[in-house]
PDB file of C-alpha atoms and ligand atoms in Angstrom:
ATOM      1  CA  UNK A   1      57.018 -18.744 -26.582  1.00  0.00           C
ATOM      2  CA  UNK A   2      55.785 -21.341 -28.545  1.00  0.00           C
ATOM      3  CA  UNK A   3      56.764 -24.692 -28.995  1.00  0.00           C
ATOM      4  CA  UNK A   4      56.033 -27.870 -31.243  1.00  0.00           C
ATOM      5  CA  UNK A   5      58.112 -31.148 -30.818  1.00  0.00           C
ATOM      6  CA  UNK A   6      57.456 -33.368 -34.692  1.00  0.00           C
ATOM      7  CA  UNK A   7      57.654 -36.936 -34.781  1.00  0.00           C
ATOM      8  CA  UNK A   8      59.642 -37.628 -38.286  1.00  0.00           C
ATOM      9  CA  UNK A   9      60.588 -40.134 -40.149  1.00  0.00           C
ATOM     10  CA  UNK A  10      62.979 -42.846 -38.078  1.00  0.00           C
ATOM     11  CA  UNK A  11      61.712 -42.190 -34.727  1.00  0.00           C
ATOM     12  CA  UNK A  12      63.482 -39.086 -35.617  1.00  0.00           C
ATOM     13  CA  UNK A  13      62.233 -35.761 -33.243  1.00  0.00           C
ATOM     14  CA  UNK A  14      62.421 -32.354 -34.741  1.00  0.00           C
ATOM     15  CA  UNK A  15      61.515 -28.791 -33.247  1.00  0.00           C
ATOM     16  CA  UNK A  16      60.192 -25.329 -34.007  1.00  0.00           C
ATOM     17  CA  UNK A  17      59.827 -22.971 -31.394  1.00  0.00           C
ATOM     18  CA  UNK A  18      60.426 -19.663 -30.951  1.00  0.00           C
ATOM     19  CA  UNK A  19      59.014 -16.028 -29.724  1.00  0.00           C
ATOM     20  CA  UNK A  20      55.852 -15.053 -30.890  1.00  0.00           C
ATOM     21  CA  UNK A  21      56.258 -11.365 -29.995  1.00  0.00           C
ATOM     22  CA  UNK A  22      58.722 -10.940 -32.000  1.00  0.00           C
ATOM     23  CA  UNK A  23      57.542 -13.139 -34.824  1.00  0.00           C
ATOM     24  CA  UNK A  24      61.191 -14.972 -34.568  1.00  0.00           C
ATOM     25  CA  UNK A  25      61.332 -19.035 -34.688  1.00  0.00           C
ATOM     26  CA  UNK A  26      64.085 -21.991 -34.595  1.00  0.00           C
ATOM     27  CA  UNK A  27      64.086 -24.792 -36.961  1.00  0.00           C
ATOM     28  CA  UNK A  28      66.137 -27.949 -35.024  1.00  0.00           C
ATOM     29  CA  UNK A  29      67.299 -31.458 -36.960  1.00  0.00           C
ATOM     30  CA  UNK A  30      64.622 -30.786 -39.834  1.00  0.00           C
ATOM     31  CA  UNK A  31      64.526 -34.010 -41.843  1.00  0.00           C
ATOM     32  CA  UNK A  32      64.794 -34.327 -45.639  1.00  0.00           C
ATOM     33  CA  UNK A  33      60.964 -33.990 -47.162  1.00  0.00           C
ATOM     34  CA  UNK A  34      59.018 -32.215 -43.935  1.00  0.00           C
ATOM     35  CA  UNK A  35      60.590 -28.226 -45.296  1.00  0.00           C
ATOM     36  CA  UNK A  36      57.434 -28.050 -46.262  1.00  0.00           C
ATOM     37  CA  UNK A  37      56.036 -28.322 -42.862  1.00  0.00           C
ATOM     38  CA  UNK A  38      58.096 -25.511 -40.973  1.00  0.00           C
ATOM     39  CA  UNK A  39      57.543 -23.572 -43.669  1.00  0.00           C
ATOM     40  CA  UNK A  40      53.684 -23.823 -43.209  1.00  0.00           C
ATOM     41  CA  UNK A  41      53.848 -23.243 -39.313  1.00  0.00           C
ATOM     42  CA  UNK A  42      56.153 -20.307 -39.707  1.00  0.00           C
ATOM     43  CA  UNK A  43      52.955 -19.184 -42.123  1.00  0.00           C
ATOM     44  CA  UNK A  44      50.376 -20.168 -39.071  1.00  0.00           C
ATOM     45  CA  UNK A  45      52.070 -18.269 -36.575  1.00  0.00           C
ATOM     46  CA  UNK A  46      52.950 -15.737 -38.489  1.00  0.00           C
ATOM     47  CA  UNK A  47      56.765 -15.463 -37.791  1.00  0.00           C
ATOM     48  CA  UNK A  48      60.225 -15.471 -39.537  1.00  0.00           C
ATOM     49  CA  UNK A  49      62.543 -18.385 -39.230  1.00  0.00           C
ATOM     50  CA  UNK A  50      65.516 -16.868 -38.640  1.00  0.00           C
ATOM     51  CA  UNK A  51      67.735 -19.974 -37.853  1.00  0.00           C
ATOM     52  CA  UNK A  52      67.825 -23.571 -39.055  1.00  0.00           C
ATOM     53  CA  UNK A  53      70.461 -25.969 -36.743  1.00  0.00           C
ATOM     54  CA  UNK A  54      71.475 -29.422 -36.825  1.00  0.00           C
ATOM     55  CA  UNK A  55      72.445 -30.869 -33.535  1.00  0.00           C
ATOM     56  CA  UNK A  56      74.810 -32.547 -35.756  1.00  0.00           C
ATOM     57  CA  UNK A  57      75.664 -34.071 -39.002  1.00  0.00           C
ATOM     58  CA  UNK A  58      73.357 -36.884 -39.349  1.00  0.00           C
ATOM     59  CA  UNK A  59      73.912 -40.741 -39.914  1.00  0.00           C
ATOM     60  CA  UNK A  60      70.641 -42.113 -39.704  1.00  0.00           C
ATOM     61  CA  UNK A  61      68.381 -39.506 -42.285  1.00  0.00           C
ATOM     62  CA  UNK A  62      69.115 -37.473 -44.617  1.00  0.00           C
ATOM     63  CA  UNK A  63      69.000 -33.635 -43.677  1.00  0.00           C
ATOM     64  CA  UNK A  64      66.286 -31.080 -44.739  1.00  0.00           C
ATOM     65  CA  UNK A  65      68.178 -27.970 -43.049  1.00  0.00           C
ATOM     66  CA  UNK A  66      70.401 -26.710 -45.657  1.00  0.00           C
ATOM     67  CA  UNK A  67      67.238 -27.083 -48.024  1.00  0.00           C
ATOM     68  CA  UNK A  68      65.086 -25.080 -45.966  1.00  0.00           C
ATOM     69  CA  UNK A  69      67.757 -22.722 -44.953  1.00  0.00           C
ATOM     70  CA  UNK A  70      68.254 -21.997 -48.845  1.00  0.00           C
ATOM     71  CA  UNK A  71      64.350 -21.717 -49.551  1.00  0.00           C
ATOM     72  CA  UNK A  72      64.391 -19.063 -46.466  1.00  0.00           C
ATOM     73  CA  UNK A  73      67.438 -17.591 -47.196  1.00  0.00           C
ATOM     74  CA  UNK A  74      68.702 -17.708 -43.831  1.00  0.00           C
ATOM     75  CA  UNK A  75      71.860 -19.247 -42.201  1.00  0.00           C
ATOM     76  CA  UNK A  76      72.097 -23.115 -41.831  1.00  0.00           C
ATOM     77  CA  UNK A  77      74.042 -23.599 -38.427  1.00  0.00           C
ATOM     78  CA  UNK A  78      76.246 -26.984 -37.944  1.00  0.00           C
ATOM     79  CA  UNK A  79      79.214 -27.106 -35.253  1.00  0.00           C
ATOM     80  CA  UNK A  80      82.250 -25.268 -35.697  1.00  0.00           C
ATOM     81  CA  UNK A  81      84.040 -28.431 -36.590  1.00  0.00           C
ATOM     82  CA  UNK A  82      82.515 -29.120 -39.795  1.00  0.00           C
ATOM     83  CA  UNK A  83      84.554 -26.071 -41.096  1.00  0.00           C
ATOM     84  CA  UNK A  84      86.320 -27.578 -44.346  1.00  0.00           C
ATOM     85  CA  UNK A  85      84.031 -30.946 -44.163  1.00  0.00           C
ATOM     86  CA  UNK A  86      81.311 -30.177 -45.776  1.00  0.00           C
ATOM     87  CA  UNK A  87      80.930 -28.745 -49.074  1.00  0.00           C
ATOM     88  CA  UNK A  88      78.618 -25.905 -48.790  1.00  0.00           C
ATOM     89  CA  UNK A  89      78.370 -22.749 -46.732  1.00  0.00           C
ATOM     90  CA  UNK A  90      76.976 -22.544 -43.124  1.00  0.00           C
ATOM     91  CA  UNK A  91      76.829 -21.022 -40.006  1.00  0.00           C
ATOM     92  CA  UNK A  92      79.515 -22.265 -37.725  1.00  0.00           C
ATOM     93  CA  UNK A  93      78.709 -22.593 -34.429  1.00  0.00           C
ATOM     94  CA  UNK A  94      80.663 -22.120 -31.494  1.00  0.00           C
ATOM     95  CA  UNK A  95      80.556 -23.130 -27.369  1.00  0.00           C
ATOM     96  CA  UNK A  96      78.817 -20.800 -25.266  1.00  0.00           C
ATOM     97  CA  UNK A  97      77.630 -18.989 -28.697  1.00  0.00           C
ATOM     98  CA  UNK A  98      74.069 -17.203 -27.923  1.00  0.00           C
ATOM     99  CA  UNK A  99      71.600 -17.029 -31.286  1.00  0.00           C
ATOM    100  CA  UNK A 100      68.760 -15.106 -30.566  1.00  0.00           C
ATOM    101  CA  UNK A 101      64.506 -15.658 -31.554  1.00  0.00           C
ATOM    102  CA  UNK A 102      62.936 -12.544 -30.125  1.00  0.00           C
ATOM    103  CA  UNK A 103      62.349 -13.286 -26.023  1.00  0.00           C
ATOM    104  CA  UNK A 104      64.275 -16.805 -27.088  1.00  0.00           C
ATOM    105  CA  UNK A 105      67.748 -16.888 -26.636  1.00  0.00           C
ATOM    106  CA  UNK A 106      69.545 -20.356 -27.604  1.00  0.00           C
ATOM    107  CA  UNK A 107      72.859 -20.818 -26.042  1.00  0.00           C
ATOM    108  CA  UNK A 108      75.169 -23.525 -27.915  1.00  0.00           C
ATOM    109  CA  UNK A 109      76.399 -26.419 -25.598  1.00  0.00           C
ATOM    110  CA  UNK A 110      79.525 -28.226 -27.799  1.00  0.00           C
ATOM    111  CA  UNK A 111      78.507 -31.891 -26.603  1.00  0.00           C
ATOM    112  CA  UNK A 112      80.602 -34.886 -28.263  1.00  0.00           C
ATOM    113  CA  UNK A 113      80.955 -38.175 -27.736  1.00  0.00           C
ATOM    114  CA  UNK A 114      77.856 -39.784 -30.593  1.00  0.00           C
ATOM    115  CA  UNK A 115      80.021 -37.493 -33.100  1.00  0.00           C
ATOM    116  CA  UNK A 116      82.304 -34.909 -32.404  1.00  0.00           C
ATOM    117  CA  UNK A 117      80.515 -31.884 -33.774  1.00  0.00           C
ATOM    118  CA  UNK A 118      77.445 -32.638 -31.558  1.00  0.00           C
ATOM    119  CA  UNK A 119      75.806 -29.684 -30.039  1.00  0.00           C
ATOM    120  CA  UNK A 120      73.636 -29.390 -27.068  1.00  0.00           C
ATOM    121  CA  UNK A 121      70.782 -25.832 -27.306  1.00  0.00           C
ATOM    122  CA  UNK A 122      70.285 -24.621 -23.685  1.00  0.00           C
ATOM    123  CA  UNK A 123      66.938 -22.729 -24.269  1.00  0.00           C
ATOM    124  CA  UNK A 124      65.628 -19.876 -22.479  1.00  0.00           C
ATOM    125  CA  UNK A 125      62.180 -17.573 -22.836  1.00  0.00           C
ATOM    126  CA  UNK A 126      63.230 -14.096 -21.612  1.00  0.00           C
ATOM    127  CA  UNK A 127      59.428 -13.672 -20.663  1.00  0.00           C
ATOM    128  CA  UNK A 128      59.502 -16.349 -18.210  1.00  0.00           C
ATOM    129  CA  UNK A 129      62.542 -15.898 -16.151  1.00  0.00           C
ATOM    130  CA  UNK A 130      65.774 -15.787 -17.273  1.00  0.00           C
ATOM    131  CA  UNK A 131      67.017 -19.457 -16.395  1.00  0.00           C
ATOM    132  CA  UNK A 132      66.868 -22.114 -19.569  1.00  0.00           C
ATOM    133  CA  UNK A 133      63.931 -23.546 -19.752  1.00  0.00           C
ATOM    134  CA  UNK A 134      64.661 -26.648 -21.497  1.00  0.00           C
ATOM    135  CA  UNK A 135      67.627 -28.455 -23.716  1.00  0.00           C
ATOM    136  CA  UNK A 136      67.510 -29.565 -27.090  1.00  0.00           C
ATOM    137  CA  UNK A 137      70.002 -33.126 -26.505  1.00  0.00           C
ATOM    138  CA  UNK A 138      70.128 -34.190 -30.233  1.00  0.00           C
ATOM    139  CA  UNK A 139      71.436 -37.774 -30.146  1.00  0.00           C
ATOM    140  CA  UNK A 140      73.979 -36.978 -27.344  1.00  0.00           C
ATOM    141  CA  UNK A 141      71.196 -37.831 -24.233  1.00  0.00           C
ATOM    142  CA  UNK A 142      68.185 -39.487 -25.172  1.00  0.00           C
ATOM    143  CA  UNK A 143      64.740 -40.468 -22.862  1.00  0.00           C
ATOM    144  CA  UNK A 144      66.350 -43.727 -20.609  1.00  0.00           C
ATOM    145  CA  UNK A 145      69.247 -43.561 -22.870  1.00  0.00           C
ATOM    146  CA  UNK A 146      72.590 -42.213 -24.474  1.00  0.00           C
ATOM    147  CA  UNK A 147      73.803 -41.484 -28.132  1.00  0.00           C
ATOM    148  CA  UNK A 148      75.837 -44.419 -29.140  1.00  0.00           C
ATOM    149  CA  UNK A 149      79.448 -43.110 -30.911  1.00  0.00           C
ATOM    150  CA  UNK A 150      78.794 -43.062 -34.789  1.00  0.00           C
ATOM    151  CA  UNK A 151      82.512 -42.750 -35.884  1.00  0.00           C
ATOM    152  CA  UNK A 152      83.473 -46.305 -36.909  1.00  0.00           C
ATOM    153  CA  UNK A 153      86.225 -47.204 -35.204  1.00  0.00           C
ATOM    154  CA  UNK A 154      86.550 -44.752 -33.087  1.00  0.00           C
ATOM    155  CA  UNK A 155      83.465 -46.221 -30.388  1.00  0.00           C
ATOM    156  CA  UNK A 156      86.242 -46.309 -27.635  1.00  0.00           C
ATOM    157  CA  UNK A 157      87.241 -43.025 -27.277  1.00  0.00           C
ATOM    158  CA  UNK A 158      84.009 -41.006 -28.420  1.00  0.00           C
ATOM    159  CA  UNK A 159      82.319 -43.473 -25.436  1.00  0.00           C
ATOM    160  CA  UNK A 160      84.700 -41.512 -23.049  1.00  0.00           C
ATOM    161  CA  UNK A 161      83.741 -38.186 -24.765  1.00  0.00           C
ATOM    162  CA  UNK A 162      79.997 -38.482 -24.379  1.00  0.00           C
ATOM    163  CA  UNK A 163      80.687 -39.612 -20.591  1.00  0.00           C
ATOM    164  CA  UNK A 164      82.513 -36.282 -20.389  1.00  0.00           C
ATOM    165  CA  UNK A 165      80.074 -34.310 -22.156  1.00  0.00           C
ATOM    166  CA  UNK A 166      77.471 -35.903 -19.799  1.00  0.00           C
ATOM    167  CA  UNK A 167      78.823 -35.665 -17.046  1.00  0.00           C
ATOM    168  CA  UNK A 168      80.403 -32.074 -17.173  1.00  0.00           C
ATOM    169  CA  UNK A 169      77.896 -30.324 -19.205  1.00  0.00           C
ATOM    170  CA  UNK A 170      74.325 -32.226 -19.325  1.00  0.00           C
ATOM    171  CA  UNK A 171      74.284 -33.225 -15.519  1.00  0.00           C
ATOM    172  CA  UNK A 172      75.176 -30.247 -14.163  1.00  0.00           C
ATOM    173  CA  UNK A 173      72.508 -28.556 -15.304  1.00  0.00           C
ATOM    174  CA  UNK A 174      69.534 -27.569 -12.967  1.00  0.00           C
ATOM    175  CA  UNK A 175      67.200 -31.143 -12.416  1.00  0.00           C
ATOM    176  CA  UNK A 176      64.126 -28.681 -13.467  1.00  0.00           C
ATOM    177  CA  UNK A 177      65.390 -27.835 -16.941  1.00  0.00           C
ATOM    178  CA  UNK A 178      63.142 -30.023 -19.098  1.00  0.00           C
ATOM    179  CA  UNK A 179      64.848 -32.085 -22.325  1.00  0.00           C
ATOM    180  CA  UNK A 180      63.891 -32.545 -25.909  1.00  0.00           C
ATOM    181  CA  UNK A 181      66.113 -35.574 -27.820  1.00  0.00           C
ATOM    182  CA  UNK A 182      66.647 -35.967 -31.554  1.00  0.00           C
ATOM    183  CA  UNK A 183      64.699 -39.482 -31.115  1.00  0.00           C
ATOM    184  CA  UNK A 184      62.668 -41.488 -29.248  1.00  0.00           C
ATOM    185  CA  UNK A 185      61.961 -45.898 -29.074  1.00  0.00           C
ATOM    186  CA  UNK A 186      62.500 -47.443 -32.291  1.00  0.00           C
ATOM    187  CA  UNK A 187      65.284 -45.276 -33.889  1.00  0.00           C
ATOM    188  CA  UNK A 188      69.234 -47.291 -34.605  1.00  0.00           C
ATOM    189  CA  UNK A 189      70.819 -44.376 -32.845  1.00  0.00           C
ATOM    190  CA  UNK A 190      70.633 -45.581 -29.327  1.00  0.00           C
ATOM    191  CA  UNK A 191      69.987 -48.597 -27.123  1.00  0.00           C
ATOM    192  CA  UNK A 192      66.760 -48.554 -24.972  1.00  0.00           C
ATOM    193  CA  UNK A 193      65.123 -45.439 -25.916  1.00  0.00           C
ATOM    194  CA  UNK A 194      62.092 -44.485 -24.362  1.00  0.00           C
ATOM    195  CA  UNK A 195      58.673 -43.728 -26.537  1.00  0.00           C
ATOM    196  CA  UNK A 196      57.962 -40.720 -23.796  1.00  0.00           C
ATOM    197  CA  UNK A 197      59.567 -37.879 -26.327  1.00  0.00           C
ATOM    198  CA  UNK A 198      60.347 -35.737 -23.557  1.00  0.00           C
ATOM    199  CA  UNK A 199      61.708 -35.716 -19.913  1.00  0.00           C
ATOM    200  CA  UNK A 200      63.858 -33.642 -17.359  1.00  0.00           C
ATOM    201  CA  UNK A 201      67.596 -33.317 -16.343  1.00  0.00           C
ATOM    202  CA  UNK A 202      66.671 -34.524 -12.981  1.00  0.00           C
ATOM    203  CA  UNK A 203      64.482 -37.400 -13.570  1.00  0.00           C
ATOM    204  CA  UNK A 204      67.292 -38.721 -16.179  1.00  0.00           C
ATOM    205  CA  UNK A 205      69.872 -38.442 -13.514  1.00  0.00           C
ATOM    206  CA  UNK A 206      67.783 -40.440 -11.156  1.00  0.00           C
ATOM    207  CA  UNK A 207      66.564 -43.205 -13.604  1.00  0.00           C
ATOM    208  CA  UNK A 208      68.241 -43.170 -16.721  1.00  0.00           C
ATOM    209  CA  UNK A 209      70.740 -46.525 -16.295  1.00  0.00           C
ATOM    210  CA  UNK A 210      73.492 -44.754 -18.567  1.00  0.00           C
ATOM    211  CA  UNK A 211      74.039 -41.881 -16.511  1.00  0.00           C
ATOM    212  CA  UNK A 212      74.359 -43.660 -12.984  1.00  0.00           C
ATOM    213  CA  UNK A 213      77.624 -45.871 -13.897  1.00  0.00           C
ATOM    214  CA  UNK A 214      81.698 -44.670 -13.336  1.00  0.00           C
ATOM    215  CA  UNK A 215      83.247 -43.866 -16.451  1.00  0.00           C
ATOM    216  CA  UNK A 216      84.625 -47.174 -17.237  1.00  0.00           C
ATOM    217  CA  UNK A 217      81.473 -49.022 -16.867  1.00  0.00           C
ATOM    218  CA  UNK A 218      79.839 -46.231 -18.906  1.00  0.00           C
ATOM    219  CA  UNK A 219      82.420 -47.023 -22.095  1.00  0.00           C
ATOM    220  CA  UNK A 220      82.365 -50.684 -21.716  1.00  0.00           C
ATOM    221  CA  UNK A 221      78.077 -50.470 -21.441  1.00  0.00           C
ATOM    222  CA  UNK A 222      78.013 -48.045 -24.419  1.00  0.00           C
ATOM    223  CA  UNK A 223      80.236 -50.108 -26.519  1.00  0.00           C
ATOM    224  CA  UNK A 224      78.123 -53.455 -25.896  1.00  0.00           C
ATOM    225  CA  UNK A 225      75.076 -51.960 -26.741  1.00  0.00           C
ATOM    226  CA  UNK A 226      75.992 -50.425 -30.314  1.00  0.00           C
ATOM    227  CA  UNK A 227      72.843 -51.494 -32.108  1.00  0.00           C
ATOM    228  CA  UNK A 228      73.936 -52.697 -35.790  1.00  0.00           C
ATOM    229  CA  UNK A 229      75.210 -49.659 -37.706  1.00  0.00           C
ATOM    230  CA  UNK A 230      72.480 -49.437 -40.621  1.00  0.00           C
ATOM    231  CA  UNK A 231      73.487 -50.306 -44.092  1.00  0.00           C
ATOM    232  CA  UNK A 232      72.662 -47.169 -45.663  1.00  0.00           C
ATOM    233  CA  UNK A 233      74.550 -45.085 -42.745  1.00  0.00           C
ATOM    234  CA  UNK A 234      77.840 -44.307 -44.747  1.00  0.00           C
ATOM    235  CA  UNK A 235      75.646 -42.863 -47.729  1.00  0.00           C
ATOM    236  CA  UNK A 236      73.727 -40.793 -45.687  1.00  0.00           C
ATOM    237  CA  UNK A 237      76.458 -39.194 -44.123  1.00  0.00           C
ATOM    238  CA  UNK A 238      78.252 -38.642 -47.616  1.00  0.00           C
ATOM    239  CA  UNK A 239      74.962 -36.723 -49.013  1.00  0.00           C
ATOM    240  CA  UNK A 240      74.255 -34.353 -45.633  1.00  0.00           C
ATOM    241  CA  UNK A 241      78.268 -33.569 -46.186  1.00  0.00           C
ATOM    242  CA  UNK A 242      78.037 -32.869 -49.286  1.00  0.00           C
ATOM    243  CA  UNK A 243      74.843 -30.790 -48.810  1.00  0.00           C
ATOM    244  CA  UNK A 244      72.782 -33.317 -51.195  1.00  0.00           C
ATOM    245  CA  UNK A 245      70.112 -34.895 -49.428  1.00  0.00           C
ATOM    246  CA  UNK A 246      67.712 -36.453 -51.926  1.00  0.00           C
ATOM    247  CA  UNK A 247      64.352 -35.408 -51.904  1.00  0.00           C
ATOM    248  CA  UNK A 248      61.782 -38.509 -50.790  1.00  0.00           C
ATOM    249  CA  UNK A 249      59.142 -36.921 -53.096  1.00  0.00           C
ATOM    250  CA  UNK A 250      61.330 -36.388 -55.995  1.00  0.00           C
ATOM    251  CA  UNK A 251      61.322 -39.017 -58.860  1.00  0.00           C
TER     252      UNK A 251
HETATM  253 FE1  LIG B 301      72.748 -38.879 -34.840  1.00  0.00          FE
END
């Protein structure tokens, strides 16, 4: 397998990985502008991207999957739920759905709770054993923090839903399996984010202050610590819906 983890734009954290044998690679939460990039380490590995994901439709940045999707002509995968939302074709994605990379198989984990199409990727290298390896969390767990609910209005009951989705889904999962968030410190999407881009199910549990409270203290902590919903956020989420990301190089 290989691996990279890229620091974007926004404290945001993208991924390509994927199996080298089989010359097969994942493109995860690419951000509008860096297409370019995947498409030049696809190049230096040698392999075929042969599926481009969003954890989720994004608030905080504007999208670069459906671009590089249509320069690759291969699928771009959102949730299920986005069926009839956005205005462009994709690849819906269902719970407990298995895409596979080669030796890489990437099982889809329906998460919500920071928006209701978010989507946990249980990943697993057929090479190494056949347990997942590691989890891309997207905004839904982060390093020493949680996803805050993006739906205006809604903070309430999407707080309860990301409680659920942690507790039932995330947490349950072996303390070994190593995660990957969609951002680390300095990004609007979270309170208290760490600037370690990476950590583990089991250290989380243990010292991540979101994930040790009951349910009500989880919704009333999540809901006090909704950083300031950026100004720009409602436009953002208009242009990744209607497949229209702007291009930062473009005039
Ligand atoms: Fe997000």
């Amino acid at each position: 397998m290989f691996f990279q983890q890229r620091a974007a734009a926004n404290a945001t954290l993208s991924y390509f990985f994927g199996c080298a044998g089989h010359a097969k690679a994942v493109a995860v939460d690419v951000v509008a502008g860096d297409e370019d990039w995947f498409i030049a380490q696809a190049r230096q590995a040698g392999v075929r991207i042969a599926h481009v994901i969003d954890t989720h439709v994004h608030a905080d940045h504007y999208s670069g999957g459906l671009e590089l999707a249509r320069r690759l002509a291969v699928p771009y995968c959102l949730h299920e739920s986005n069926k009839g939302r956005v205005s462009f074709d994709f690849q819906p994605l269902a719970d407990g759905q298995r895409l596979e990379a080669g030796n890489v198989l990437v099982d889809v984990m329906h998460t919500p709770g920071h928006t209701p199409d978010s989507m946990c990727l249980l990943v697993r290298d057929m090479r190494r054993g056949d347990e997942p390896w590691f989890v891309v969390t997207g905004d839904t767990l982060f390093v020493g923090a949680v996803g805050r609910p993006d739906l205006a209005g809604q903070e309430r009951r999407m707080a309860a839903q990301l409680f659920d989705s942690l507790h039932t889904r995330l947490l349950t999962l072996p303390a070994e399996l190593e995660i990957y968030p969609g951002h680390q410190a300095g990004s609007a999407c979270g309170a208290g984010l760490s600037g370690k881009p990476a950590s583990t199910i089991g250290f989380e549990r243990r010292f991540n202050p979101m994930l040790s409270m009951p349910r009500e203290r989880f919704i009333e902590a999540v809901m006090a610590d909704i950083p300031p919903r950026p100004a720009d956020m409602d436009r953002i989420v208009e242009a990744n819906l209607r497949g229209a990301a702007p291009h930062p190089l473009a005039a």
